[in-house]
């Protein structure tokens, strides 16, 4: 196998439970599924045993194979390839570590053009119809959306998403509204509402090695969260006008808003996929709230690795910036270590058909990511 093909194969390997792409181990029975730990393999076994190749052949799941050193119990998944003894999974030499965050000397560099403000010009546009130049403070004074949501959705967001799978809107609400939202988020953080970010289907504390953010879930109707609710209504307006035009998706709801804070002590989120298993989430939407952000000093870039491309896309978490991208395996991504407090609000939109299939197969995410809420009514501007 060529080196290029090997790299492509590694880019398609994910932990079946959490979507993590680093330090993976392979299922020793079917050798087609990957996990970041034996613990996640056990948690996913109820679902995986239905598709595991050896299980399909009718082999008893309690019957040991020659290759692994440990015999799995009836209710447990088969030993991970390379796990030499119970509770101590190790990587086999045949499964090299996937260190996606590092760059080689021939790394092709950022997606599109390398200069900041130009490298992503094909999928960044300001909502106010101006150019993308920022003021000294990294914000525009009067950046409220001038285009009607329907026109903006149809002429920019839909073609951009369908072409790139990524779409960035700068100056989405304007400075005044953005600052009001930021104040609400800071108040939530100061009152102790945030908890450690959790993985989908997580049942342990293992996420601390994968993600370092603090989060809280907001519907937008809670006292002190009215401006966050307004933001959700404006985003819902755009998505409503895009509905039926974003790929083949039919969006019928979304999650609550996940308000996140990286405390600025070098925390990040390793390379992962939001929806690796078809849980219904089709579009990820993130609104950033970070004034005067300078990625050279503060870090905290969102780096997206579009499937099938040798390049990556770097998204700075700038104030009043709105980001859309596909939630599935087409867009593995990571949050690089942040060295200044970094705030963001994320929602995931559900595709009706995939969501229905996921509910039948019990694949919907655990916790708040699995709770669907209706889109807000059109906002009054």
Short mmCIF file of C-alpha atoms in Angstrom, two decimals:
data_model
loop_
_atom_site.label_atom_id
_atom_site.label_comp_id
_atom_site.label_asym_id
_atom_site.label_seq_id
_atom_site.Cartn_x
_atom_site.Cartn_y
_atom_site.Cartn_z
CA UNK A 1 0.00 0.00 0.00
CA UNK A 2 1.36 3.42 -0.90
CA UNK A 3 2.13 5.98 1.79
CA UNK A 4 -0.59 8.24 0.37
CA UNK A 5 -3.20 5.47 0.53
CA UNK A 6 -2.11 4.63 4.06
CA UNK A 7 -2.60 8.24 5.13
CA UNK A 8 -6.06 8.27 3.54
CA UNK A 9 -7.02 5.11 5.40
CA UNK A 10 -5.89 6.62 8.70
CA UNK A 11 -7.99 9.69 7.97
CA UNK A 12 -11.04 7.40 7.84
CA UNK A 13 -10.38 5.76 11.22
CA UNK A 14 -12.42 6.95 14.19
CA UNK A 15 -13.33 5.70 17.62
CA UNK A 16 -16.78 4.24 17.00
CA UNK A 17 -18.05 5.71 20.27
CA UNK A 18 -16.57 9.20 20.63
CA UNK A 19 -15.14 9.99 17.18
CA UNK A 20 -11.59 10.50 18.44
CA UNK A 21 -8.98 9.91 15.73
CA UNK A 22 -5.72 9.63 17.69
CA UNK A 23 -4.07 6.58 19.33
CA UNK A 24 -6.62 4.12 17.97
CA UNK A 25 -6.83 0.36 18.45
CA UNK A 26 -8.54 -2.08 16.11
CA UNK A 27 -11.24 -4.63 16.98
CA UNK A 28 -9.46 -7.99 17.04
CA UNK A 29 -12.49 -9.86 15.69
CA UNK A 30 -13.60 -7.96 12.58
CA UNK A 31 -10.49 -5.73 12.26
CA UNK A 32 -12.65 -3.06 10.66
CA UNK A 33 -13.74 -0.96 13.66
CA UNK A 34 -11.57 1.25 15.85
CA UNK A 35 -11.68 2.49 19.42
CA UNK A 36 -9.59 4.87 21.49
CA UNK A 37 -9.71 2.57 24.53
CA UNK A 38 -10.94 -0.81 25.71
CA UNK A 39 -13.50 1.02 27.84
CA UNK A 40 -15.12 2.63 24.79
CA UNK A 41 -15.09 -0.70 22.96
CA UNK A 42 -17.01 -2.28 25.83
CA UNK A 43 -19.54 0.57 25.89
CA UNK A 44 -20.13 0.20 22.13
CA UNK A 45 -20.26 -3.61 22.09
CA UNK A 46 -24.06 -3.91 22.27
CA UNK A 47 -24.27 -2.13 18.94
CA UNK A 48 -21.03 -3.31 17.36
CA UNK A 49 -21.68 -7.03 17.91
CA UNK A 50 -24.59 -6.77 15.47
CA UNK A 51 -22.27 -5.83 12.62
CA UNK A 52 -18.98 -7.42 13.64
CA UNK A 53 -17.98 -9.70 10.75
CA UNK A 54 -17.24 -12.74 12.88
CA UNK A 55 -20.50 -12.31 14.77
CA UNK A 56 -22.37 -12.25 11.45
CA UNK A 57 -20.81 -15.59 10.59
CA UNK A 58 -22.58 -17.03 13.61
CA UNK A 59 -19.47 -17.60 15.67
CA UNK A 60 -20.12 -17.66 19.39
CA UNK A 61 -19.10 -14.33 20.85
CA UNK A 62 -17.71 -16.12 23.87
CA UNK A 63 -15.49 -18.36 21.72
CA UNK A 64 -11.87 -17.20 21.77
CA UNK A 65 -9.91 -16.57 18.61
CA UNK A 66 -6.31 -17.65 18.22
CA UNK A 67 -4.92 -14.17 17.82
CA UNK A 68 -6.02 -12.34 21.03
CA UNK A 69 -4.55 -13.25 24.40
CA UNK A 70 -7.79 -12.69 26.32
CA UNK A 71 -11.04 -14.55 25.85
CA UNK A 72 -14.02 -12.15 25.77
CA UNK A 73 -17.04 -12.86 27.91
CA UNK A 74 -20.45 -13.29 26.30
CA UNK A 75 -21.47 -9.74 27.10
CA UNK A 76 -18.14 -8.11 26.25
CA UNK A 77 -16.61 -7.08 22.93
CA UNK A 78 -13.71 -8.98 21.49
CA UNK A 79 -10.27 -8.02 22.72
CA UNK A 80 -8.83 -5.01 20.93
CA UNK A 81 -6.06 -5.88 18.53
CA UNK A 82 -2.79 -5.24 20.38
CA UNK A 83 -4.27 -5.43 23.89
CA UNK A 84 -1.91 -7.92 25.44
CA UNK A 85 -3.59 -8.34 28.79
CA UNK A 86 -6.81 -7.38 30.50
CA UNK A 87 -7.05 -3.66 31.24
CA UNK A 88 -3.79 -2.71 29.47
CA UNK A 89 -4.50 -1.98 25.79
CA UNK A 90 -1.35 -1.29 23.80
CA UNK A 91 -0.85 -0.29 20.21
CA UNK A 92 0.35 -3.03 17.91
CA UNK A 93 3.13 -2.08 15.44
CA UNK A 94 0.68 -2.71 12.61
CA UNK A 95 -1.48 0.15 13.85
CA UNK A 96 0.68 3.30 13.79
CA UNK A 97 -0.34 6.24 15.94
CA UNK A 98 -2.42 8.81 14.08
CA UNK A 99 -0.98 12.11 15.26
CA UNK A 100 -3.09 14.43 13.14
CA UNK A 101 -2.11 17.60 14.95
CA UNK A 102 1.54 17.41 13.94
CA UNK A 103 2.78 18.76 10.61
CA UNK A 104 5.46 17.34 8.36
CA UNK A 105 7.94 19.36 6.33
CA UNK A 106 5.85 18.88 3.20
CA UNK A 107 2.55 19.76 4.91
CA UNK A 108 0.50 21.60 2.25
CA UNK A 109 -0.57 24.18 4.81
CA UNK A 110 -3.91 25.90 5.39
CA UNK A 111 -6.93 25.33 3.16
CA UNK A 112 -7.01 27.77 0.23
CA UNK A 113 -4.68 30.75 0.57
CA UNK A 114 -2.16 31.11 3.43
CA UNK A 115 -2.63 34.78 4.34
CA UNK A 116 -5.05 35.42 7.18
CA UNK A 117 -8.29 36.91 5.88
CA UNK A 118 -7.59 35.52 2.41
CA UNK A 119 -6.96 31.85 2.99
CA UNK A 120 -10.67 31.18 3.55
CA UNK A 121 -12.16 33.84 1.31
CA UNK A 122 -14.13 31.27 -0.67
CA UNK A 123 -16.23 30.39 2.37
CA UNK A 124 -16.12 33.55 4.50
CA UNK A 125 -18.39 36.52 3.97
CA UNK A 126 -19.52 39.38 6.20
CA UNK A 127 -23.21 39.40 7.05
CA UNK A 128 -23.41 43.18 6.61
CA UNK A 129 -22.32 43.13 2.99
CA UNK A 130 -18.99 44.85 3.68
CA UNK A 131 -15.51 43.47 3.13
CA UNK A 132 -13.91 41.17 5.71
CA UNK A 133 -11.45 43.70 7.13
CA UNK A 134 -11.54 43.92 10.90
CA UNK A 135 -11.19 46.98 13.07
CA UNK A 136 -8.35 47.26 15.57
CA UNK A 137 -10.51 45.51 18.16
CA UNK A 138 -11.34 42.69 15.77
CA UNK A 139 -14.99 43.77 15.46
CA UNK A 140 -17.07 46.02 13.26
CA UNK A 141 -19.08 48.80 14.80
CA UNK A 142 -22.25 48.34 12.80
CA UNK A 143 -22.20 44.78 11.53
CA UNK A 144 -25.87 43.81 11.67
CA UNK A 145 -27.17 41.75 8.79
CA UNK A 146 -28.43 44.01 6.01
CA UNK A 147 -29.47 41.25 3.62
CA UNK A 148 -32.79 39.55 4.25
CA UNK A 149 -32.20 36.12 5.80
CA UNK A 150 -33.77 34.32 2.84
CA UNK A 151 -31.61 36.12 0.30
CA UNK A 152 -28.46 35.66 2.37
CA UNK A 153 -29.21 31.97 2.95
CA UNK A 154 -29.92 31.17 -0.68
CA UNK A 155 -27.19 33.27 -2.29
CA UNK A 156 -24.35 32.51 0.09
CA UNK A 157 -24.85 29.84 2.76
CA UNK A 158 -26.45 27.16 0.57
CA UNK A 159 -23.93 27.31 -2.32
CA UNK A 160 -21.01 27.66 0.09
CA UNK A 161 -22.01 24.64 2.17
CA UNK A 162 -22.75 22.50 -0.85
CA UNK A 163 -19.40 23.38 -2.40
CA UNK A 164 -17.05 23.40 0.60
CA UNK A 165 -18.99 21.80 3.45
CA UNK A 166 -17.84 24.80 5.52
CA UNK A 167 -19.31 28.29 5.65
CA UNK A 168 -18.23 31.30 7.74
CA UNK A 169 -20.26 34.47 8.30
CA UNK A 170 -18.50 37.45 9.88
CA UNK A 171 -20.18 40.39 11.67
CA UNK A 172 -23.32 38.30 12.10
CA UNK A 173 -25.22 40.33 14.69
CA UNK A 174 -23.09 43.43 15.15
CA UNK A 175 -21.04 44.65 18.07
CA UNK A 176 -23.87 45.74 20.39
CA UNK A 177 -25.81 42.48 20.23
CA UNK A 178 -22.65 40.41 20.31
CA UNK A 179 -21.50 42.15 23.48
CA UNK A 180 -24.88 41.54 25.14
CA UNK A 181 -24.58 37.82 24.38
CA UNK A 182 -21.02 37.78 25.69
CA UNK A 183 -22.14 39.36 28.96
CA UNK A 184 -24.82 36.68 29.40
CA UNK A 185 -22.25 33.94 28.76
CA UNK A 186 -19.79 35.44 31.26
CA UNK A 187 -22.54 35.71 33.85
CA UNK A 188 -23.40 32.04 33.38
CA UNK A 189 -19.75 31.12 33.80
CA UNK A 190 -19.31 33.29 36.89
CA UNK A 191 -22.32 31.71 38.60
CA UNK A 192 -20.86 28.21 38.33
CA UNK A 193 -23.29 26.84 35.72
CA UNK A 194 -20.51 25.26 33.64
CA UNK A 195 -19.30 21.67 34.05
CA UNK A 196 -16.59 19.62 32.34
CA UNK A 197 -17.40 18.81 28.73
CA UNK A 198 -18.57 15.24 28.22
CA UNK A 199 -18.31 12.81 25.32
CA UNK A 200 -21.33 11.34 23.61
CA UNK A 201 -22.35 8.18 25.51
CA UNK A 202 -19.64 8.79 28.08
CA UNK A 203 -19.83 6.85 31.32
CA UNK A 204 -16.50 7.81 32.90
CA UNK A 205 -14.05 10.65 33.44
CA UNK A 206 -11.91 9.68 30.44
CA UNK A 207 -12.93 12.78 28.46
CA UNK A 208 -10.44 15.02 30.27
CA UNK A 209 -7.66 13.70 28.03
CA UNK A 210 -9.77 14.41 24.93
CA UNK A 211 -11.47 17.74 25.60
CA UNK A 212 -10.71 20.51 28.06
CA UNK A 213 -13.72 22.79 27.78
CA UNK A 214 -16.35 23.68 30.37
CA UNK A 215 -19.94 23.68 29.11
CA UNK A 216 -23.57 24.36 29.96
CA UNK A 217 -26.74 23.73 27.95
CA UNK A 218 -29.15 26.61 27.34
CA UNK A 219 -32.56 26.65 25.68
CA UNK A 220 -32.68 30.44 25.50
CA UNK A 221 -35.82 30.88 27.60
CA UNK A 222 -34.07 30.85 30.95
CA UNK A 223 -33.84 34.09 32.97
CA UNK A 224 -30.71 35.98 31.98
CA UNK A 225 -30.38 34.12 28.67
CA UNK A 226 -32.70 36.21 26.48
CA UNK A 227 -29.91 37.40 24.18
CA UNK A 228 -28.68 33.85 23.68
CA UNK A 229 -32.28 32.97 22.76
CA UNK A 230 -32.27 35.83 20.25
CA UNK A 231 -29.08 34.46 18.69
CA UNK A 232 -30.69 31.03 18.35
CA UNK A 233 -33.73 32.59 16.66
CA UNK A 234 -31.55 34.40 14.13
CA UNK A 235 -29.57 31.26 13.33
CA UNK A 236 -32.80 29.27 13.09
CA UNK A 237 -34.06 31.85 10.58
CA UNK A 238 -31.08 31.22 8.32
CA UNK A 239 -31.32 27.43 8.63
CA UNK A 240 -35.07 27.53 7.97
CA UNK A 241 -34.44 29.36 4.68
CA UNK A 242 -31.71 26.86 3.77
CA UNK A 243 -33.88 23.84 4.55
CA UNK A 244 -34.26 21.44 1.66
CA UNK A 245 -31.26 22.95 -0.12
CA UNK A 246 -28.44 21.74 2.12
CA UNK A 247 -27.51 18.47 0.47
CA UNK A 248 -30.40 16.05 0.82
CA UNK A 249 -31.16 16.95 4.40
CA UNK A 250 -34.56 17.82 5.77
CA UNK A 251 -33.95 19.65 9.03
CA UNK A 252 -36.69 19.26 11.62
CA UNK A 253 -35.07 20.45 14.83
CA UNK A 254 -31.83 21.01 16.70
CA UNK A 255 -30.15 20.56 20.05
CA UNK A 256 -30.17 23.13 22.80
CA UNK A 257 -27.29 25.60 22.70
CA UNK A 258 -24.06 24.27 24.15
CA UNK A 259 -22.26 27.26 25.66
CA UNK A 260 -18.56 26.41 26.01
CA UNK A 261 -15.53 27.98 27.62
CA UNK A 262 -11.91 26.92 27.23
CA UNK A 263 -10.33 28.47 30.34
CA UNK A 264 -7.17 29.55 28.57
CA UNK A 265 -4.66 27.24 30.22
CA UNK A 266 -3.66 25.37 27.07
CA UNK A 267 -6.84 23.30 26.92
CA UNK A 268 -8.23 22.14 23.59
CA UNK A 269 -10.14 19.27 21.98
CA UNK A 270 -8.33 16.53 20.07
CA UNK A 271 -9.19 15.69 16.48
CA UNK A 272 -12.66 14.12 16.35
CA UNK A 273 -15.93 13.92 14.43
CA UNK A 274 -19.13 15.35 15.90
CA UNK A 275 -21.37 12.64 14.45
CA UNK A 276 -19.38 9.53 13.48
CA UNK A 277 -22.26 7.07 13.89
CA UNK A 278 -25.31 8.61 12.22
CA UNK A 279 -27.03 10.00 15.32
CA UNK A 280 -29.08 12.50 13.29
CA UNK A 281 -26.94 15.61 13.59
CA UNK A 282 -26.19 16.95 10.11
CA UNK A 283 -25.04 20.58 10.51
CA UNK A 284 -22.80 22.00 13.24
CA UNK A 285 -23.22 25.72 13.90
CA UNK A 286 -20.83 27.70 16.14
CA UNK A 287 -21.00 31.36 17.18
CA UNK A 288 -17.79 32.89 18.58
CA UNK A 289 -17.55 35.61 21.23
CA UNK A 290 -13.86 36.43 21.54
CA UNK A 291 -12.82 40.06 21.22
CA UNK A 292 -9.30 41.02 20.15
CA UNK A 293 -8.49 37.40 19.37
CA UNK A 294 -5.03 36.83 17.89
CA UNK A 295 -4.39 33.20 17.07
CA UNK A 296 -0.61 33.73 17.09
CA UNK A 297 -0.72 34.66 20.76
CA UNK A 298 -3.94 33.05 21.96
CA UNK A 299 -4.05 29.82 19.92
CA UNK A 300 -7.50 28.24 20.01
CA UNK A 301 -7.89 27.73 16.26
CA UNK A 302 -10.58 25.38 15.04
CA UNK A 303 -8.76 23.26 12.47
CA UNK A 304 -10.98 21.29 10.07
CA UNK A 305 -9.63 18.45 7.92
CA UNK A 306 -12.14 18.14 5.04
CA UNK A 307 -12.42 14.53 3.88
CA UNK A 308 -10.55 13.78 0.69
CA UNK A 309 -8.48 16.97 0.76
CA UNK A 310 -4.78 17.26 1.52
CA UNK A 311 -5.29 20.72 3.03
CA UNK A 312 -6.95 21.83 6.23
CA UNK A 313 -9.05 24.87 7.13
CA UNK A 314 -8.11 27.08 10.08
CA UNK A 315 -10.99 29.05 11.61
CA UNK A 316 -10.12 31.76 14.12
CA UNK A 317 -12.73 32.08 16.91
CA UNK A 318 -13.29 35.80 16.25
CA UNK A 319 -15.97 37.89 17.88
CA UNK A 320 -19.38 37.84 16.11
CA UNK A 321 -18.29 35.10 13.70
CA UNK A 322 -20.79 32.36 12.77
CA UNK A 323 -19.57 29.03 11.40
CA UNK A 324 -21.45 26.18 9.71
CA UNK A 325 -20.03 22.79 8.69
CA UNK A 326 -21.25 19.24 8.07
CA UNK A 327 -21.34 17.28 11.33
CA UNK A 328 -20.48 13.85 9.93
CA UNK A 329 -17.22 12.19 8.93
CA UNK A 330 -16.63 14.66 6.12
CA UNK A 331 -15.26 17.19 8.63
CA UNK A 332 -12.91 15.82 11.28
CA UNK A 333 -11.74 18.77 13.37
CA UNK A 334 -9.87 19.83 16.47
CA UNK A 335 -9.65 22.82 18.79
CA UNK A 336 -6.00 23.67 19.21
CA UNK A 337 -4.75 24.64 22.69
CA UNK A 338 -6.17 27.98 23.80
CA UNK A 339 -4.04 30.28 25.97
CA UNK A 340 -6.72 32.91 26.56
CA UNK A 341 -10.32 32.42 27.69
CA UNK A 342 -12.26 31.26 24.63
CA UNK A 343 -16.07 31.37 24.44
CA UNK A 344 -18.35 29.77 21.84
CA UNK A 345 -21.99 28.72 21.46
CA UNK A 346 -22.72 25.57 19.45
CA UNK A 347 -25.93 24.00 18.18
CA UNK A 348 -26.42 20.92 16.03
CA UNK A 349 -29.28 20.64 13.54
CA UNK A 350 -31.01 17.30 12.98
CA UNK A 351 -31.89 15.63 9.69
CA UNK A 352 -35.37 14.10 10.05
CA UNK A 353 -34.64 10.79 8.30
CA UNK A 354 -31.27 10.10 9.91
CA UNK A 355 -32.68 11.07 13.29
CA UNK A 356 -35.57 8.62 12.87
CA UNK A 357 -33.20 5.81 11.88
CA UNK A 358 -30.96 6.61 14.83
CA UNK A 359 -33.88 6.45 17.26
CA UNK A 360 -34.83 3.02 15.91
CA UNK A 361 -31.26 1.79 16.40
CA UNK A 362 -30.75 3.57 19.73
CA UNK A 363 -27.90 5.62 18.26
CA UNK A 364 -29.02 9.05 19.42
CA UNK A 365 -26.47 10.84 21.57
CA UNK A 366 -26.67 10.63 25.33
CA UNK A 367 -27.45 13.66 27.44
CA UNK A 368 -28.39 17.02 25.98
CA UNK A 369 -26.93 16.23 22.55
CA UNK A 370 -29.68 13.67 22.17
CA UNK A 371 -32.52 16.05 23.07
CA UNK A 372 -34.31 17.62 20.11
CA UNK A 373 -35.94 21.04 20.35
CA UNK A 374 -38.02 22.73 17.69
CA UNK A 375 -36.65 25.65 15.71
CA UNK A 376 -37.59 29.00 17.17
CA UNK A 377 -40.27 31.04 15.47
CA UNK A 378 -39.02 33.64 12.97
CA UNK A 379 -37.36 36.45 14.92
CA UNK A 380 -38.57 40.02 14.94
CA UNK A 381 -35.77 42.35 13.84
#
